[in-house]
mmCIF file of C-alpha atoms in Angstrom:
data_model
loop_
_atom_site.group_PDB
_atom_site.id
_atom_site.type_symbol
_atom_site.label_atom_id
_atom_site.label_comp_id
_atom_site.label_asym_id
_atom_site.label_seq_id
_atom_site.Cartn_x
_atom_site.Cartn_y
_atom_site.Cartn_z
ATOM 1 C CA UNK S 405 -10.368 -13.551 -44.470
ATOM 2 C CA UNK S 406 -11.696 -16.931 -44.420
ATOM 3 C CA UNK S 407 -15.442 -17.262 -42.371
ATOM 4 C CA UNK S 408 -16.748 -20.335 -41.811
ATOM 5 C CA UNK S 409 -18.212 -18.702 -38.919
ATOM 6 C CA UNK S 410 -21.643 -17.401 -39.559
ATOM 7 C CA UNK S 411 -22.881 -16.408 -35.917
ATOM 8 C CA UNK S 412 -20.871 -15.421 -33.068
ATOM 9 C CA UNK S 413 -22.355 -15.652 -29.062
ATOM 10 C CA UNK S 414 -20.717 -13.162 -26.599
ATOM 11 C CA UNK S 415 -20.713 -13.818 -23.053
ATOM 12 C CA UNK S 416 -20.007 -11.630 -19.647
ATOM 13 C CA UNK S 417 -19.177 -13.950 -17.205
ATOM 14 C CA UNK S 418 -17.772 -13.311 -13.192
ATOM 15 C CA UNK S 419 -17.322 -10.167 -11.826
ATOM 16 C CA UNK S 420 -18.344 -6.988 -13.636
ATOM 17 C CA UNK S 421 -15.978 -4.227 -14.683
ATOM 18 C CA UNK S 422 -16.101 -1.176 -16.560
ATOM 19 C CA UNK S 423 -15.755 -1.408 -20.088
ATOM 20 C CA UNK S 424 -17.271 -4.929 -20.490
ATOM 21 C CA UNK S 425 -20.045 -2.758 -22.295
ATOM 22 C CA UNK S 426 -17.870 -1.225 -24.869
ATOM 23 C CA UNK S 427 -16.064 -4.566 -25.550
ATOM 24 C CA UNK S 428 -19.940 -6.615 -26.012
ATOM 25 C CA UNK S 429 -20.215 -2.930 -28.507
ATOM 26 C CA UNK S 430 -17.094 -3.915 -30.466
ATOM 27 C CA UNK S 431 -18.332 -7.544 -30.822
ATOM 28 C CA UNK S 432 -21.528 -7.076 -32.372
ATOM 29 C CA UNK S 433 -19.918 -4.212 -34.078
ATOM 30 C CA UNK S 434 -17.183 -6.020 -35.733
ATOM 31 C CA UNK S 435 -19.732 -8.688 -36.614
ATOM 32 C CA UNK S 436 -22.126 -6.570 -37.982
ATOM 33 C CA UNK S 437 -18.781 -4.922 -40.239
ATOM 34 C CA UNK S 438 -17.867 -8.631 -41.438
ATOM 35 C CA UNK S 439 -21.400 -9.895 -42.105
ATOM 36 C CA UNK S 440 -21.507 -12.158 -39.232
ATOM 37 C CA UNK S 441 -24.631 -12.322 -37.047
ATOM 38 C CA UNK S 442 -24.411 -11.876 -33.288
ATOM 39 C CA UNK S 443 -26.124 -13.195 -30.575
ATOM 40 C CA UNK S 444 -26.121 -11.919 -26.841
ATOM 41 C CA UNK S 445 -25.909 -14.794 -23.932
ATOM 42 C CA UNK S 446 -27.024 -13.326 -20.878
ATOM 43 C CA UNK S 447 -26.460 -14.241 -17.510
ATOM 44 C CA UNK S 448 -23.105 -15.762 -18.431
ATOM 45 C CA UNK S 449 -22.621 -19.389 -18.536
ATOM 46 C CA UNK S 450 -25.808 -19.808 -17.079
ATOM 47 C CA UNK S 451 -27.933 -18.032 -20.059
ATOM 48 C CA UNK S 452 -26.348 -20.499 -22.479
ATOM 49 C CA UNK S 453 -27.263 -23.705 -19.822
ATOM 50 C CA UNK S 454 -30.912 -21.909 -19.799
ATOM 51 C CA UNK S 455 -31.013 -20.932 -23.874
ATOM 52 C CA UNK S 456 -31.502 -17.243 -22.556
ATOM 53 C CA UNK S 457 -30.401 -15.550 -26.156
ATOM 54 C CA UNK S 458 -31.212 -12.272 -27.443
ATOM 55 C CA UNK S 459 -29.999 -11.381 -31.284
ATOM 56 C CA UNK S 460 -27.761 -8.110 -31.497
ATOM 57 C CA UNK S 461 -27.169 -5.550 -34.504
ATOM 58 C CA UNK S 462 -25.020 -2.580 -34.653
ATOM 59 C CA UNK S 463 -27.989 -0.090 -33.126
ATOM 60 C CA UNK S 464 -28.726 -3.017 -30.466
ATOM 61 C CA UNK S 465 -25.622 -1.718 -28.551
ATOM 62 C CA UNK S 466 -25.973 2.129 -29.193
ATOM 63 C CA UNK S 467 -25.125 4.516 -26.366
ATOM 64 C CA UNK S 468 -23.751 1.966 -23.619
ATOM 65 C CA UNK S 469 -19.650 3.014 -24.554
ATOM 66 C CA UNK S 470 -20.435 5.219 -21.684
ATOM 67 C CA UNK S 471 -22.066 2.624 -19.046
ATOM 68 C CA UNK S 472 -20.288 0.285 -16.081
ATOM 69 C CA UNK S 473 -21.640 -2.774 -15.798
ATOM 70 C CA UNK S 474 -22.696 -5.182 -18.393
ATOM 71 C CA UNK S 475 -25.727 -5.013 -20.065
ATOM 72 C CA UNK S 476 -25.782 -8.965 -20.808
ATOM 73 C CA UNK S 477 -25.650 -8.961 -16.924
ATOM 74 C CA UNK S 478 -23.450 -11.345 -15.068
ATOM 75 C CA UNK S 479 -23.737 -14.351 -12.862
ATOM 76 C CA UNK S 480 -21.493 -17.504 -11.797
ATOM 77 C CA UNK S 481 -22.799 -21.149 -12.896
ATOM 78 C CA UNK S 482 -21.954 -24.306 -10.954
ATOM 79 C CA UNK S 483 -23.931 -25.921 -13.510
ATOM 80 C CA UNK S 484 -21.457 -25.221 -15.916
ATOM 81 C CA UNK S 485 -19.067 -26.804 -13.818
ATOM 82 C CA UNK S 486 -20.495 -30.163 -14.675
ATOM 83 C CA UNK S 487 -20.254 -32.022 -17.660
ATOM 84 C CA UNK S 488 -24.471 -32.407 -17.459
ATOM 85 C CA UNK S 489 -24.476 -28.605 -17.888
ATOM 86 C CA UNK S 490 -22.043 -27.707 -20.333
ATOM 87 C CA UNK S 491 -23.791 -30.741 -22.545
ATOM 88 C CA UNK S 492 -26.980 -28.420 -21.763
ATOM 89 C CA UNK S 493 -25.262 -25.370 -22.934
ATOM 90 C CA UNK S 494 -23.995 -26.719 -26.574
ATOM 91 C CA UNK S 495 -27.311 -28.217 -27.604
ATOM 92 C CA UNK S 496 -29.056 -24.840 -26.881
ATOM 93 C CA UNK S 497 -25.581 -22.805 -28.998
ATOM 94 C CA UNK S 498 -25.988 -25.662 -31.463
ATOM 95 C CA UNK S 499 -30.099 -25.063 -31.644
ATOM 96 C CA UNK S 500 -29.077 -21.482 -31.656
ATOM 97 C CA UNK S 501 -26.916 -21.567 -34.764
ATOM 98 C CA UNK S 502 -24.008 -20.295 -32.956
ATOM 99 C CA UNK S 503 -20.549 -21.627 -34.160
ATOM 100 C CA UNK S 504 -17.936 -19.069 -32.177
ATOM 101 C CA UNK S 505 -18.164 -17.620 -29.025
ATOM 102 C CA UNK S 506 -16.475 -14.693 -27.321
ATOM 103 C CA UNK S 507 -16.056 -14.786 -23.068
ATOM 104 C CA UNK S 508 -15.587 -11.365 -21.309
ATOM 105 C CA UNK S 509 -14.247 -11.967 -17.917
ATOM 106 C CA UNK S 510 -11.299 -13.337 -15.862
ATOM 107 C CA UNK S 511 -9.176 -16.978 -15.281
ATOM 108 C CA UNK S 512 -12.526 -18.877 -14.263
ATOM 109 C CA UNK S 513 -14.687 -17.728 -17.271
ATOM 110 C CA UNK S 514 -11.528 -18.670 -19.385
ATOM 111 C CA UNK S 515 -11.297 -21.818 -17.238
ATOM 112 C CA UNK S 516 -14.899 -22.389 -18.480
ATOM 113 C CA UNK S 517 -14.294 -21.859 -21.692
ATOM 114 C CA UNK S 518 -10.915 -23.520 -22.313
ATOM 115 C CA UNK S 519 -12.961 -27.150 -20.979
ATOM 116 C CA UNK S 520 -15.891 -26.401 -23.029
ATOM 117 C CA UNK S 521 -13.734 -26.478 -26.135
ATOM 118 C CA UNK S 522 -11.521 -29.395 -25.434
ATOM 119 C CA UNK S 523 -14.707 -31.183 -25.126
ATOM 120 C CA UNK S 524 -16.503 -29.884 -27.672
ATOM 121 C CA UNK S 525 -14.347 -28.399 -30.229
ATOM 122 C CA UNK S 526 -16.078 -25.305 -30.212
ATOM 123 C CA UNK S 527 -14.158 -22.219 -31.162
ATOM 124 C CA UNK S 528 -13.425 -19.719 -28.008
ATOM 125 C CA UNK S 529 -11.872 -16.143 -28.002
ATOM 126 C CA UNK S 530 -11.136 -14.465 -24.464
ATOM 127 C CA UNK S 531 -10.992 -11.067 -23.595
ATOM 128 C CA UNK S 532 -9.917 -10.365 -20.223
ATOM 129 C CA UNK S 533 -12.290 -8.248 -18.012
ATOM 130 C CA UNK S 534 -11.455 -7.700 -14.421
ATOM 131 C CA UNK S 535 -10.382 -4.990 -11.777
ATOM 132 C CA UNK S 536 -7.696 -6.360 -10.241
ATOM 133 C CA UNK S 537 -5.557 -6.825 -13.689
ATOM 134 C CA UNK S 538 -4.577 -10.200 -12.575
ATOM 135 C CA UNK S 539 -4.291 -11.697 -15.885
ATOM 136 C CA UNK S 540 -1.281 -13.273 -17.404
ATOM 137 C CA UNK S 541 -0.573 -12.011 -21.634
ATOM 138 C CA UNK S 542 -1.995 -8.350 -20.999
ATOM 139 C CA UNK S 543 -0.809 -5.213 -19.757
ATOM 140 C CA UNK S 544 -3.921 -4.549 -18.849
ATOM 141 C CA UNK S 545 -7.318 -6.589 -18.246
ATOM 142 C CA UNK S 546 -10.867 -3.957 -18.558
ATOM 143 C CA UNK S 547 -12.014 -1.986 -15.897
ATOM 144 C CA UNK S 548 -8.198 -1.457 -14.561
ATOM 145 C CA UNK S 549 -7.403 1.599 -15.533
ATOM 146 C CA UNK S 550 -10.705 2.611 -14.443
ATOM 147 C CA UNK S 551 -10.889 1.223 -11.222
ATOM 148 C CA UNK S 552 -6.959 3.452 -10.432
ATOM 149 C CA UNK S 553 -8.764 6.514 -11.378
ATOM 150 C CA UNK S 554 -11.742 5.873 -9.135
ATOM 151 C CA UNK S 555 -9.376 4.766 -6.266
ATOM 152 C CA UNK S 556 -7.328 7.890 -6.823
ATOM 153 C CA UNK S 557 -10.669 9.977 -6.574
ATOM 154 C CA UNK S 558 -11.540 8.712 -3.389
ATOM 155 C CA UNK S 559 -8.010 8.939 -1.632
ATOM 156 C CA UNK S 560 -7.401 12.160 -2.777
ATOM 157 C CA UNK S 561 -11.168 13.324 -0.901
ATOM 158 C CA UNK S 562 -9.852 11.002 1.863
ATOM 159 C CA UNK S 563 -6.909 13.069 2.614
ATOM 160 C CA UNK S 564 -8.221 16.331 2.606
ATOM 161 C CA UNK S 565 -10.393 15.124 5.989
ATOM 162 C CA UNK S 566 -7.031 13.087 7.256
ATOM 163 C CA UNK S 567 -5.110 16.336 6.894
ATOM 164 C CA UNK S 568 -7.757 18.284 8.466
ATOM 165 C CA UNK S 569 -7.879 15.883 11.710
ATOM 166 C CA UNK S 570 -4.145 14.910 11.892
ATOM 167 C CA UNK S 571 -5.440 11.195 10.989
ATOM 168 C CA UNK S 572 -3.923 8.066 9.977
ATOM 169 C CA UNK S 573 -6.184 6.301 7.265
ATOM 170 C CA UNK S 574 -5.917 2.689 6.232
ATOM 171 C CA UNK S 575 -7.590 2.083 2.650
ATOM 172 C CA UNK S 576 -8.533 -0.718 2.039
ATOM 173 C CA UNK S 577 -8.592 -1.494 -2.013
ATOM 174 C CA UNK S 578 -9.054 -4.909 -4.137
ATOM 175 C CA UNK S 579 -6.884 -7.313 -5.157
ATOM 176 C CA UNK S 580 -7.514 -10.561 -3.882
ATOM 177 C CA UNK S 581 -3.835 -11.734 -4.733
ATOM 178 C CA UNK S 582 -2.277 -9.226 -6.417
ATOM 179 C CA UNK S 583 -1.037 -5.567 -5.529
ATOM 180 C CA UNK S 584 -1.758 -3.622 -8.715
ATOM 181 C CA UNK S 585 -4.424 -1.291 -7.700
ATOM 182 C CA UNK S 586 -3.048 -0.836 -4.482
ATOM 183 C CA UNK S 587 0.915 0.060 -5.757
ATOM 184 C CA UNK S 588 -0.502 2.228 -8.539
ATOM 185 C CA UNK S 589 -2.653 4.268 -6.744
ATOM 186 C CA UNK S 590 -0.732 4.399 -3.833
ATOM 187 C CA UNK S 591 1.970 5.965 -5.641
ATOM 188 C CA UNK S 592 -0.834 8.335 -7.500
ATOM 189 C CA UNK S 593 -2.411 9.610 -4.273
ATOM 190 C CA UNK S 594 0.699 10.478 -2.414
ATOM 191 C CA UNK S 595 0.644 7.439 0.682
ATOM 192 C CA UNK S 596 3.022 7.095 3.430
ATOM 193 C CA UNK S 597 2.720 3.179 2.839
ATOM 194 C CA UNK S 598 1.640 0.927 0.470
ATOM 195 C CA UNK S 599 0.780 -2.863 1.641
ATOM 196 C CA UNK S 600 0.327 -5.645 -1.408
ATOM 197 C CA UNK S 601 0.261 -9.287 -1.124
ATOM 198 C CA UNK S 602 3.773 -9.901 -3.156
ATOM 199 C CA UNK S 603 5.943 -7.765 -0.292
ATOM 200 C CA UNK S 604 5.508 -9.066 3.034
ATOM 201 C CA UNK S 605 6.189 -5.649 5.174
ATOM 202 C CA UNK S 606 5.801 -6.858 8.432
ATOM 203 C CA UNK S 607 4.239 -5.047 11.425
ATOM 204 C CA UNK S 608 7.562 -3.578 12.626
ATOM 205 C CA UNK S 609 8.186 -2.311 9.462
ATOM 206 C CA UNK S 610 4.955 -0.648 9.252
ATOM 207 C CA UNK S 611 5.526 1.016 12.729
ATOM 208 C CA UNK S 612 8.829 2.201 11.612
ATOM 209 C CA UNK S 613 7.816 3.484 8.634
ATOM 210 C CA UNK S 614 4.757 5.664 10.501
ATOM 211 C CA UNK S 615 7.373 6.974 13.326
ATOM 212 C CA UNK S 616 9.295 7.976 10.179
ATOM 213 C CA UNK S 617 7.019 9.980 8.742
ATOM 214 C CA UNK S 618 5.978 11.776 12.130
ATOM 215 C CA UNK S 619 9.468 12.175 12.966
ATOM 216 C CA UNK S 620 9.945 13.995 9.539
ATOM 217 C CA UNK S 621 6.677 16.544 10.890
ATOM 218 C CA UNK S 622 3.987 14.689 8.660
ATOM 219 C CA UNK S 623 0.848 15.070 10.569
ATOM 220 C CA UNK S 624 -1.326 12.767 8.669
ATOM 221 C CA UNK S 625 -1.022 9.759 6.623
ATOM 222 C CA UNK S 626 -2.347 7.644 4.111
ATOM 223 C CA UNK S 627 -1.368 3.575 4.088
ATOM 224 C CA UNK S 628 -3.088 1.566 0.678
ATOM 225 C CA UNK S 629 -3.915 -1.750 1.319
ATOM 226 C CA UNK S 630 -4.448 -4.694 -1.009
ATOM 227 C CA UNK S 631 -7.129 -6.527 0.419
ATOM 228 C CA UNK S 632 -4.812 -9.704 -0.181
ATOM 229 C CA UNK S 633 -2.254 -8.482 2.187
ATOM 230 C CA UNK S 634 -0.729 -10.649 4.269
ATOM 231 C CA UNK S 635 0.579 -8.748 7.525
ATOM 232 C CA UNK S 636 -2.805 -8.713 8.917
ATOM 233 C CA UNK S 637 -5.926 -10.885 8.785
ATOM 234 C CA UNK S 638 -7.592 -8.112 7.706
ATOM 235 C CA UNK S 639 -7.572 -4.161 7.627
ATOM 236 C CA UNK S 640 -8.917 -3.793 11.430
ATOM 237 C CA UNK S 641 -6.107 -5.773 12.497
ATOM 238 C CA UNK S 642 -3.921 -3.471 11.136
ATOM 239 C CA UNK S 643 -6.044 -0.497 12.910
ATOM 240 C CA UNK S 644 -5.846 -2.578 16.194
ATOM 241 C CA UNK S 645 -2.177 -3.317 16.051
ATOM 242 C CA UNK S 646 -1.487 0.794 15.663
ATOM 243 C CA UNK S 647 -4.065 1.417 18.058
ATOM 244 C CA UNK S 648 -2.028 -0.836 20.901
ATOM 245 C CA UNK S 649 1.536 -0.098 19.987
ATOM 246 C CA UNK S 650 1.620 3.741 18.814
ATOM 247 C CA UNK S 651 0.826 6.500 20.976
ATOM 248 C CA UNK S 652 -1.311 9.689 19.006
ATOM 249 C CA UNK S 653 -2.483 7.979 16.599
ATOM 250 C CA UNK S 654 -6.089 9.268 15.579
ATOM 251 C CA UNK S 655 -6.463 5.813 13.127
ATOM 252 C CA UNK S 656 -9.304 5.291 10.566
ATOM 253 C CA UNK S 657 -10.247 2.202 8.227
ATOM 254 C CA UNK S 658 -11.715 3.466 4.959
ATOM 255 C CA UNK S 659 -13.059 0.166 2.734
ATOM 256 C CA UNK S 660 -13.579 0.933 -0.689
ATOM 257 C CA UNK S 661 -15.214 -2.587 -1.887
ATOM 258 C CA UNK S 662 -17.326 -2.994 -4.480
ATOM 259 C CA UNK S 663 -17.428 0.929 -5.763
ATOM 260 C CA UNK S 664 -14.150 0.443 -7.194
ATOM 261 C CA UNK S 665 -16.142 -1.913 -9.753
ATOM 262 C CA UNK S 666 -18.411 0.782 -10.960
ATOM 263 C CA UNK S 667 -18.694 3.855 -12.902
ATOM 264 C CA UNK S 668 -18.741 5.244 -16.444
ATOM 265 C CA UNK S 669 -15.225 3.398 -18.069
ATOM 266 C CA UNK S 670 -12.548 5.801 -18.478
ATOM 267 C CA UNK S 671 -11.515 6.569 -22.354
ATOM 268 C CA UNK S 672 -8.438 4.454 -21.843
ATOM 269 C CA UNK S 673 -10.620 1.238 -20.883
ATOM 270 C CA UNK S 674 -13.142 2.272 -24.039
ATOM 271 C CA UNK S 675 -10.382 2.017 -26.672
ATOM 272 C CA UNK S 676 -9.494 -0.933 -24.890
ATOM 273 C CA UNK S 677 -12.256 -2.532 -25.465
ATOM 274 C CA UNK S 678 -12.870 -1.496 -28.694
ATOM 275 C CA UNK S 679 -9.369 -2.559 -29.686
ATOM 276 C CA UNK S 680 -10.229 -6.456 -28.064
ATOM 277 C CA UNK S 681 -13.599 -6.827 -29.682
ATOM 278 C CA UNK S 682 -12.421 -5.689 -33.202
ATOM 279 C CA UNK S 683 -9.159 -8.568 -32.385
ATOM 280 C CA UNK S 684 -11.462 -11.662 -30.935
ATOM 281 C CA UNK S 685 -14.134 -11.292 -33.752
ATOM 282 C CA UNK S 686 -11.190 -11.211 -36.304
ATOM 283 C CA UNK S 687 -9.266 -14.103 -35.132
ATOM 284 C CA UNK S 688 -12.391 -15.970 -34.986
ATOM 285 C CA UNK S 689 -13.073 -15.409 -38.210
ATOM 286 C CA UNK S 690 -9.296 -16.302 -38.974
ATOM 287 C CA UNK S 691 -9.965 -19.680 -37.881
ATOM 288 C CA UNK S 692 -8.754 -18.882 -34.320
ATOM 289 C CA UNK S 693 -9.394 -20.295 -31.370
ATOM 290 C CA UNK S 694 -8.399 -21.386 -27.810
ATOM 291 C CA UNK S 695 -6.808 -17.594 -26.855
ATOM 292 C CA UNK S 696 -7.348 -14.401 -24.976
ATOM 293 C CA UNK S 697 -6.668 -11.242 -26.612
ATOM 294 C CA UNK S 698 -4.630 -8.871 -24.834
ATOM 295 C CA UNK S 699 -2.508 -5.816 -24.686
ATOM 296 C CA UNK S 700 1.018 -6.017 -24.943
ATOM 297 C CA UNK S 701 3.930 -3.542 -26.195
ATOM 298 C CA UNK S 702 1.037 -1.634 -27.288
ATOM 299 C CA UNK S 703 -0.014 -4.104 -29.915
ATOM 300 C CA UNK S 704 -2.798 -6.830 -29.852
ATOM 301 C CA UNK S 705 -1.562 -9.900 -29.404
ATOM 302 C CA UNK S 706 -3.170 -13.309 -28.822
ATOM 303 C CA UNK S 707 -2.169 -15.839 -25.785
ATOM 304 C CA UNK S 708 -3.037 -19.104 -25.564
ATOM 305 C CA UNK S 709 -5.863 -19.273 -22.430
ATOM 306 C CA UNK S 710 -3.955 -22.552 -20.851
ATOM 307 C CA UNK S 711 -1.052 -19.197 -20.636
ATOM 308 C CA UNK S 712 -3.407 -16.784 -19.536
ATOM 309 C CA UNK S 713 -5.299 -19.011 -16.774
ATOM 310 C CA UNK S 714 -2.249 -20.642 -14.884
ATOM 311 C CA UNK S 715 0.612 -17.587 -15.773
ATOM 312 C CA UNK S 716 1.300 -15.401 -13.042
ATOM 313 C CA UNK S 717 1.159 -11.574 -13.416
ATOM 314 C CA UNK S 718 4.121 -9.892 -11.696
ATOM 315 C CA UNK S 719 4.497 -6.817 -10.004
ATOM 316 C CA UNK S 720 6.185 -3.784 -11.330
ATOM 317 C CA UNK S 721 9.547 -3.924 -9.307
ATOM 318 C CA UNK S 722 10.146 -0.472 -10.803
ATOM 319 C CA UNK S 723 7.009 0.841 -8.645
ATOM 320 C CA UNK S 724 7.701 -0.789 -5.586
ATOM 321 C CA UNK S 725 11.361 1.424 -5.825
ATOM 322 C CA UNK S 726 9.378 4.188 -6.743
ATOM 323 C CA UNK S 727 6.956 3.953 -3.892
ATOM 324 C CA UNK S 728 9.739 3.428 -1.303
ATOM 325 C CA UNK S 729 11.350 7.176 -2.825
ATOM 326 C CA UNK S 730 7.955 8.834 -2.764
ATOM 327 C CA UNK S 731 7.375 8.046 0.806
ATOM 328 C CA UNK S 732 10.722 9.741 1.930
#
């Protein structure tokens, strides 16, 4: 393959999720592999502002497959927002040597990215790191998969006290706009109701679908919600409304929040990762530039990150049916 690239930057940049680590461990990796040198930027946008570089080699990034969180650390720039601080940030690349750069993160680090290029042609590779798998031109984002299986943990402990106290839990899980945790791992741990941003239930369907499942001898429930849910202004409005309009209720608010984010990456999200890195170092070297890398029919492909900031993700319609059977 053609490389004209000699160095390569990679970034973590927004909120963390699990298997950023093994994707920054496939970059320098795959770098190392080709013969291309690789630098870590650390604190995101910000490092690059600040010229806070570290050089990385294949044993740099030993043992941290394993590890949430990012070890170039994280942190959101309004500098960089400004064409003053992105100026700052290519002098320091340029003094740096570094002529390709890989972003880990979601829409606003590809945002970042996809202005930083237009205005200095510099070449950019996304690959999509974020919970909440709200990123158009992958099945899945890093830290998704992950972040189900943690969810699924914790609702499955949460039962076993709601079915020991006749309780109805509310859960509380994230997804700012988008219902993807909540559907998936509502379906996974068995709840009565599942509440996501795309299907506006409505509080009288809610209270039907509770009398329902008393009325069919269930003695506790379990209702996911999508913190972007619209019935409610939030979760304690949704306790409050149950609380005033159904009699024997014993009702409980359970907020996951910012666990859901942590924890050793689950082997899915590793060869995930793995898979990404090997693709954005690649395609960099291929002359590449302007796209995310992402998973789709089981292949990595590449989509443009104009696609992947302003497309829409949609929800599996196939899972909402689903969910409505399961509930019966």
């Amino acid at each position: 393959m053609p490389n004209r690239i000699k160095k390569i930057g990679v970034l973590t940049s927004g909120g963390d999720a699990p298997g950023m680590n093994a994707a920054v461990r496939s970059v320098v990796r795959t770098c190392a592999y080709h013969g291309v040198e690789c630098v870590g930027v650390y604190r995101g946008y910000q490092g690059m502002i600040e010229g806070d570089f570290k050089p990385m080699d294949a044993r740099s990034v030993r043992g941290i497959i394993n590890k949430g969180g990012t070890i170039l650390k994280s942190a959101r720039s309004k500098e960089f927002r400004t064409k003053e601080g992105r100026e700052k940030a290519f002098k320091n690349i340029v003094k740096e040597g570094i002529d390709g750069l890989v972003v880990i993160g979601g829409d606003g680090s590809f945002t970042g990215a996809l202005v930083f290029n237009k205005e200095y042609d510099f070449p950019v590779m996304g690959i999509p790191g974020t919970i909440d798998n709200d990123i158009f031109g992958t099945t899945h984002t890093l830290g998704f998969d992950t972040a189900l299986n943690t969810v699924v943990d914790a609702i499955d402990k949460i039962r076993d006290t709601a079915s020991s106290h006749n309780r109805l839990f509310f859960i509380e899980v994230m997804g700012r706009d988008v219902g993807h945790i909540a559907l998936n791992t509502g379906i996974a741990g068995g709840a009565e109701e599942i509440l996501i941003p795309e299907e506006d239930l409505g509080l009288e369907r809610l209270k039907e679908s509770l009398n329902k499942s008393r009325t069919s001898g269930k003695t506790s429930s379990i209702v996911v919600v999508a913190e972007g849910d619209k019935i409610g202004k939030n979760i304690f409005e949704l306790k409050e409304y149950v609380d005033e309009n159904m009699e024997g209720y014993d009702v409980r608010v359970s907020v996951l929040g910012h666990m859901q984010r942590g924890g050793a990456p689950s082997c899915f999200d590793r060869v995930l990762a793995s898979r990404m890195g090997v693709k954005a170092v690649e395609s960099l070297l291929d002359g590449e530039t302007n796209y995310m890398v992402g998973l789709l029919d089981n292949k990595m492909e590449l989509t443009p990150l104009e696609n992947a900031i302003k497309g829409k993700t949609k929800i599996n319609l196939e899972l909402l049916r689903v969910s409505d059977i399961m509930s019966t």
